[in-house]
Amino acid sequence: MNDLKTAPTFQDSTPTETSVRRRSLIAACSAHAIHDGLTDVIYVLLPIWQAQFSISYAMVGLLRGSYSGMMAGFQLLASRLAKRWGRERMLVGGTVLAGLAYLVAGQAGSLTVLLIALLLGGLGASTQHPLASSIVADTYEAGGGVKEALSQYNFAGDIGKTLIPGLVGYCWLS
């Protein structure tokens, strides 16, 4: 027989373990899709920037490399800072920074501003992989299903890599 004192009600605002796990996975998957999509949209934008700023292929490579280098170089720092400020806060902040960086890049009137925007975008993107994956692993570790959750998280990144550059390319052609 159900004990009414322990049965969840609509007034009960305490999240269940399943709902916490589900929300964590949705948040991590969303962040992965957004960040990987923004990272890969650079490939769509590089030819546009090359024409706009009349730059060489070598400079195009340096622009792409600056973003990737910043993203890779600060992933360990993101993990350390998350211990101080919290993973969720750092992940949200990184996502906001990456989005703002693309807004700046879209308005860049000089190569210097574009480079700064890409460096900031890489800095923001550095938070996603170490923080979102650890949120998923920690949330699913106790109840099991870590492998399945991480595979869904990984798949979400691939969806972002497909959708965001495709949408930007489509909008550019329209």
PDB file of C-alpha atoms in Angstrom:
ATOM      1  CA  MET A   1       0.000   0.000   0.000  1.00  0.00           C
ATOM      2  CA  ASN A   2       1.267   3.488  -0.830  1.00  0.00           C
ATOM      3  CA  ASP A   3       2.222   5.741   1.998  1.00  0.00           C
ATOM      4  CA  LEU A   4       0.722   9.128   1.171  1.00  0.00           C
ATOM      5  CA  LYS A   5       3.445  10.932   3.113  1.00  0.00           C
ATOM      6  CA  THR A   6       6.175   9.708   0.759  1.00  0.00           C
ATOM      7  CA  ALA A   7       4.246   9.768  -2.496  1.00  0.00           C
ATOM      8  CA  PRO A   8       5.219  12.760  -4.638  1.00  0.00           C
ATOM      9  CA  THR A   9       2.519  15.359  -5.095  1.00  0.00           C
ATOM     10  CA  PHE A  10       2.188  18.419  -7.272  1.00  0.00           C
ATOM     11  CA  GLN A  11       3.037  20.557  -4.254  1.00  0.00           C
ATOM     12  CA  ASP A  12       6.211  18.565  -3.619  1.00  0.00           C
ATOM     13  CA  SER A  13       8.969  20.645  -5.222  1.00  0.00           C
ATOM     14  CA  THR A  14      11.755  18.185  -4.407  1.00  0.00           C
ATOM     15  CA  PRO A  15      13.052  16.811  -7.696  1.00  0.00           C
ATOM     16  CA  THR A  16      13.327  13.070  -8.025  1.00  0.00           C
ATOM     17  CA  GLU A  17      16.626  11.428  -8.893  1.00  0.00           C
ATOM     18  CA  THR A  18      15.271  10.572 -12.332  1.00  0.00           C
ATOM     19  CA  SER A  19      14.231  14.160 -13.050  1.00  0.00           C
ATOM     20  CA  VAL A  20      17.607  15.492 -11.899  1.00  0.00           C
ATOM     21  CA  ARG A  21      19.389  13.003 -14.138  1.00  0.00           C
ATOM     22  CA  ARG A  22      17.129  13.843 -17.077  1.00  0.00           C
ATOM     23  CA  ARG A  23      17.569  17.611 -16.652  1.00  0.00           C
ATOM     24  CA  SER A  24      21.329  17.247 -16.310  1.00  0.00           C
ATOM     25  CA  LEU A  25      21.502  15.176 -19.480  1.00  0.00           C
ATOM     26  CA  ILE A  26      19.294  17.602 -21.409  1.00  0.00           C
ATOM     27  CA  ALA A  27      21.389  20.574 -20.258  1.00  0.00           C
ATOM     28  CA  ALA A  28      24.666  18.854 -21.094  1.00  0.00           C
ATOM     29  CA  CYS A  29      23.388  17.674 -24.488  1.00  0.00           C
ATOM     30  CA  SER A  30      22.104  21.158 -25.304  1.00  0.00           C
ATOM     31  CA  ALA A  31      25.432  22.718 -24.359  1.00  0.00           C
ATOM     32  CA  HIS A  32      27.308  20.128 -26.413  1.00  0.00           C
ATOM     33  CA  ALA A  33      25.124  20.699 -29.470  1.00  0.00           C
ATOM     34  CA  ILE A  34      25.459  24.480 -29.215  1.00  0.00           C
ATOM     35  CA  HIS A  35      29.208  24.526 -28.601  1.00  0.00           C
ATOM     36  CA  ASP A  36      30.096  21.938 -31.226  1.00  0.00           C
ATOM     37  CA  GLY A  37      27.792  23.641 -33.703  1.00  0.00           C
ATOM     38  CA  LEU A  38      29.367  27.028 -33.054  1.00  0.00           C
ATOM     39  CA  THR A  39      32.831  25.517 -33.318  1.00  0.00           C
ATOM     40  CA  ASP A  40      32.077  23.935 -36.694  1.00  0.00           C
ATOM     41  CA  VAL A  41      30.234  26.951 -38.094  1.00  0.00           C
ATOM     42  CA  ILE A  42      33.656  28.560 -38.367  1.00  0.00           C
ATOM     43  CA  TYR A  43      34.211  26.405 -41.466  1.00  0.00           C
ATOM     44  CA  VAL A  44      31.210  28.063 -43.084  1.00  0.00           C
ATOM     45  CA  LEU A  45      32.378  31.542 -42.075  1.00  0.00           C
ATOM     46  CA  LEU A  46      36.067  31.287 -42.976  1.00  0.00           C
ATOM     47  CA  PRO A  47      35.567  31.808 -46.744  1.00  0.00           C
ATOM     48  CA  ILE A  48      33.315  34.772 -45.993  1.00  0.00           C
ATOM     49  CA  TRP A  49      35.948  36.299 -43.704  1.00  0.00           C
ATOM     50  CA  GLN A  50      38.656  35.567 -46.255  1.00  0.00           C
ATOM     51  CA  ALA A  51      36.773  37.568 -48.887  1.00  0.00           C
ATOM     52  CA  GLN A  52      35.707  40.311 -46.473  1.00  0.00           C
ATOM     53  CA  PHE A  53      39.198  40.984 -45.110  1.00  0.00           C
ATOM     54  CA  SER A  54      41.191  39.958 -48.222  1.00  0.00           C
ATOM     55  CA  ILE A  55      43.345  37.534 -46.267  1.00  0.00           C
ATOM     56  CA  SER A  56      45.479  34.577 -47.344  1.00  0.00           C
ATOM     57  CA  TYR A  57      44.810  30.916 -46.695  1.00  0.00           C
ATOM     58  CA  ALA A  58      47.609  31.007 -44.112  1.00  0.00           C
ATOM     59  CA  MET A  59      45.785  33.752 -42.209  1.00  0.00           C
ATOM     60  CA  VAL A  60      42.556  31.762 -42.451  1.00  0.00           C
ATOM     61  CA  GLY A  61      44.415  28.869 -40.838  1.00  0.00           C
ATOM     62  CA  LEU A  62      45.737  31.135 -38.109  1.00  0.00           C
ATOM     63  CA  LEU A  63      42.216  32.377 -37.354  1.00  0.00           C
ATOM     64  CA  ARG A  64      40.901  28.833 -37.086  1.00  0.00           C
ATOM     65  CA  GLY A  65      43.931  27.778 -35.064  1.00  0.00           C
ATOM     66  CA  SER A  66      43.536  30.662 -32.636  1.00  0.00           C
ATOM     67  CA  TYR A  67      40.005  29.556 -31.791  1.00  0.00           C
ATOM     68  CA  SER A  68      40.997  25.899 -31.430  1.00  0.00           C
ATOM     69  CA  GLY A  69      44.130  26.705 -29.461  1.00  0.00           C
ATOM     70  CA  MET A  70      42.231  28.863 -27.002  1.00  0.00           C
ATOM     71  CA  MET A  71      39.529  26.238 -26.626  1.00  0.00           C
ATOM     72  CA  ALA A  72      41.998  23.399 -26.052  1.00  0.00           C
ATOM     73  CA  GLY A  73      44.348  25.376 -23.865  1.00  0.00           C
ATOM     74  CA  PHE A  74      41.775  26.498 -21.340  1.00  0.00           C
ATOM     75  CA  GLN A  75      39.884  23.239 -20.799  1.00  0.00           C
ATOM     76  CA  LEU A  76      42.009  22.301 -17.787  1.00  0.00           C
ATOM     77  CA  LEU A  77      41.670  25.789 -16.373  1.00  0.00           C
ATOM     78  CA  ALA A  78      37.896  25.575 -16.813  1.00  0.00           C
ATOM     79  CA  SER A  79      37.840  22.440 -14.675  1.00  0.00           C
ATOM     80  CA  ARG A  80      39.888  24.114 -11.970  1.00  0.00           C
ATOM     81  CA  LEU A  81      37.777  27.268 -11.984  1.00  0.00           C
ATOM     82  CA  ALA A  82      34.623  25.158 -11.800  1.00  0.00           C
ATOM     83  CA  LYS A  83      35.771  23.846  -8.425  1.00  0.00           C
ATOM     84  CA  ARG A  84      35.668  27.409  -7.196  1.00  0.00           C
ATOM     85  CA  TRP A  85      32.580  28.785  -8.979  1.00  0.00           C
ATOM     86  CA  GLY A  86      30.592  25.662  -9.816  1.00  0.00           C
ATOM     87  CA  ARG A  87      30.321  23.640 -13.005  1.00  0.00           C
ATOM     88  CA  GLU A  88      26.866  24.848 -13.937  1.00  0.00           C
ATOM     89  CA  ARG A  89      27.775  28.508 -13.526  1.00  0.00           C
ATOM     90  CA  MET A  90      30.976  28.079 -15.546  1.00  0.00           C
ATOM     91  CA  LEU A  91      29.159  26.142 -18.278  1.00  0.00           C
ATOM     92  CA  VAL A  92      26.449  28.783 -18.609  1.00  0.00           C
ATOM     93  CA  GLY A  93      29.052  31.562 -18.555  1.00  0.00           C
ATOM     94  CA  GLY A  94      31.118  29.832 -21.225  1.00  0.00           C
ATOM     95  CA  THR A  95      28.084  29.346 -23.429  1.00  0.00           C
ATOM     96  CA  VAL A  96      27.109  33.006 -23.071  1.00  0.00           C
ATOM     97  CA  LEU A  97      30.688  34.108 -23.810  1.00  0.00           C
ATOM     98  CA  ALA A  98      30.846  31.911 -26.932  1.00  0.00           C
ATOM     99  CA  GLY A  99      27.529  33.288 -28.178  1.00  0.00           C
ATOM    100  CA  LEU A 100      28.563  36.891 -27.551  1.00  0.00           C
ATOM    101  CA  ALA A 101      31.862  36.258 -29.301  1.00  0.00           C
ATOM    102  CA  TYR A 102      30.001  35.187 -32.435  1.00  0.00           C
ATOM    103  CA  LEU A 103      27.874  38.322 -32.262  1.00  0.00           C
ATOM    104  CA  VAL A 104      31.085  40.382 -32.115  1.00  0.00           C
ATOM    105  CA  ALA A 105      32.611  38.354 -34.957  1.00  0.00           C
ATOM    106  CA  GLY A 106      29.527  39.033 -37.053  1.00  0.00           C
ATOM    107  CA  GLN A 107      30.019  42.771 -36.591  1.00  0.00           C
ATOM    108  CA  ALA A 108      33.812  42.763 -36.871  1.00  0.00           C
ATOM    109  CA  GLY A 109      35.062  45.603 -39.043  1.00  0.00           C
ATOM    110  CA  SER A 110      38.706  44.627 -38.771  1.00  0.00           C
ATOM    111  CA  LEU A 111      40.812  41.520 -38.630  1.00  0.00           C
ATOM    112  CA  THR A 112      41.939  42.434 -35.108  1.00  0.00           C
ATOM    113  CA  VAL A 113      38.361  42.525 -33.797  1.00  0.00           C
ATOM    114  CA  LEU A 114      37.638  39.216 -35.542  1.00  0.00           C
ATOM    115  CA  LEU A 115      40.708  37.622 -33.960  1.00  0.00           C
ATOM    116  CA  ILE A 116      39.713  38.877 -30.494  1.00  0.00           C
ATOM    117  CA  ALA A 117      36.182  37.565 -31.023  1.00  0.00           C
ATOM    118  CA  LEU A 118      37.501  34.146 -32.025  1.00  0.00           C
ATOM    119  CA  LEU A 119      39.818  34.034 -29.015  1.00  0.00           C
ATOM    120  CA  LEU A 120      36.900  34.887 -26.723  1.00  0.00           C
ATOM    121  CA  GLY A 121      34.754  32.293 -28.475  1.00  0.00           C
ATOM    122  CA  GLY A 122      37.428  29.658 -27.922  1.00  0.00           C
ATOM    123  CA  LEU A 123      37.675  30.655 -24.279  1.00  0.00           C
ATOM    124  CA  GLY A 124      33.907  30.257 -23.867  1.00  0.00           C
ATOM    125  CA  ALA A 125      33.917  26.960 -25.737  1.00  0.00           C
ATOM    126  CA  SER A 126      36.648  25.598 -23.469  1.00  0.00           C
ATOM    127  CA  THR A 127      34.108  25.066 -20.698  1.00  0.00           C
ATOM    128  CA  GLN A 128      31.794  22.645 -22.462  1.00  0.00           C
ATOM    129  CA  HIS A 129      33.640  19.351 -22.848  1.00  0.00           C
ATOM    130  CA  PRO A 130      35.205  19.059 -19.395  1.00  0.00           C
ATOM    131  CA  LEU A 131      32.237  20.430 -17.464  1.00  0.00           C
ATOM    132  CA  ALA A 132      29.206  19.037 -19.283  1.00  0.00           C
ATOM    133  CA  SER A 133      30.674  15.549 -19.599  1.00  0.00           C
ATOM    134  CA  SER A 134      31.558  15.482 -15.900  1.00  0.00           C
ATOM    135  CA  ILE A 135      28.044  16.625 -14.987  1.00  0.00           C
ATOM    136  CA  VAL A 136      26.609  13.709 -16.974  1.00  0.00           C
ATOM    137  CA  ALA A 137      29.079  11.203 -15.543  1.00  0.00           C
ATOM    138  CA  ASP A 138      28.527  12.321 -11.956  1.00  0.00           C
ATOM    139  CA  THR A 139      24.749  12.431 -12.279  1.00  0.00           C
ATOM    140  CA  TYR A 140      24.488   8.968 -13.799  1.00  0.00           C
ATOM    141  CA  GLU A 141      27.273   7.272 -11.839  1.00  0.00           C
ATOM    142  CA  ALA A 142      25.248   6.322  -8.766  1.00  0.00           C
ATOM    143  CA  GLY A 143      22.162   5.075 -10.591  1.00  0.00           C
ATOM    144  CA  GLY A 144      23.937   3.435 -13.522  1.00  0.00           C
ATOM    145  CA  GLY A 145      23.617   4.123 -17.193  1.00  0.00           C
ATOM    146  CA  VAL A 146      26.746   6.287 -17.521  1.00  0.00           C
ATOM    147  CA  LYS A 147      27.726   4.756 -20.864  1.00  0.00           C
ATOM    148  CA  GLU A 148      24.288   5.297 -22.377  1.00  0.00           C
ATOM    149  CA  ALA A 149      24.071   8.851 -21.054  1.00  0.00           C
ATOM    150  CA  LEU A 150      27.535   9.740 -22.371  1.00  0.00           C
ATOM    151  CA  SER A 151      26.684   8.243 -25.761  1.00  0.00           C
ATOM    152  CA  GLN A 152      23.591  10.474 -25.935  1.00  0.00           C
ATOM    153  CA  TYR A 153      25.721  13.440 -24.875  1.00  0.00           C
ATOM    154  CA  ASN A 154      28.241  12.629 -27.621  1.00  0.00           C
ATOM    155  CA  PHE A 155      25.499  12.244 -30.224  1.00  0.00           C
ATOM    156  CA  ALA A 156      24.083  15.665 -29.293  1.00  0.00           C
ATOM    157  CA  GLY A 157      27.415  17.240 -30.226  1.00  0.00           C
ATOM    158  CA  ASP A 158      27.241  15.584 -33.647  1.00  0.00           C
ATOM    159  CA  ILE A 159      23.710  16.927 -34.112  1.00  0.00           C
ATOM    160  CA  GLY A 160      24.965  20.444 -33.350  1.00  0.00           C
ATOM    161  CA  LYS A 161      27.856  20.012 -35.799  1.00  0.00           C
ATOM    162  CA  THR A 162      25.316  19.149 -38.469  1.00  0.00           C
ATOM    163  CA  LEU A 163      22.472  21.551 -37.759  1.00  0.00           C
ATOM    164  CA  ILE A 164      24.135  24.846 -36.878  1.00  0.00           C
ATOM    165  CA  PRO A 165      26.588  25.073 -39.798  1.00  0.00           C
ATOM    166  CA  GLY A 166      23.846  23.810 -42.123  1.00  0.00           C
ATOM    167  CA  LEU A 167      21.399  26.446 -40.919  1.00  0.00           C
ATOM    168  CA  VAL A 168      23.973  29.229 -41.164  1.00  0.00           C
ATOM    169  CA  GLY A 169      24.908  28.134 -44.676  1.00  0.00           C
ATOM    170  CA  TYR A 170      21.272  27.918 -45.694  1.00  0.00           C
ATOM    171  CA  CYS A 171      20.526  31.377 -44.263  1.00  0.00           C
ATOM    172  CA  TRP A 172      23.578  32.816 -46.029  1.00  0.00           C
ATOM    173  CA  LEU A 173      22.374  31.450 -49.368  1.00  0.00           C
ATOM    174  CA  SER A 174      18.796  32.628 -48.861  1.00  0.00           C
TER     175      SER A 174
END
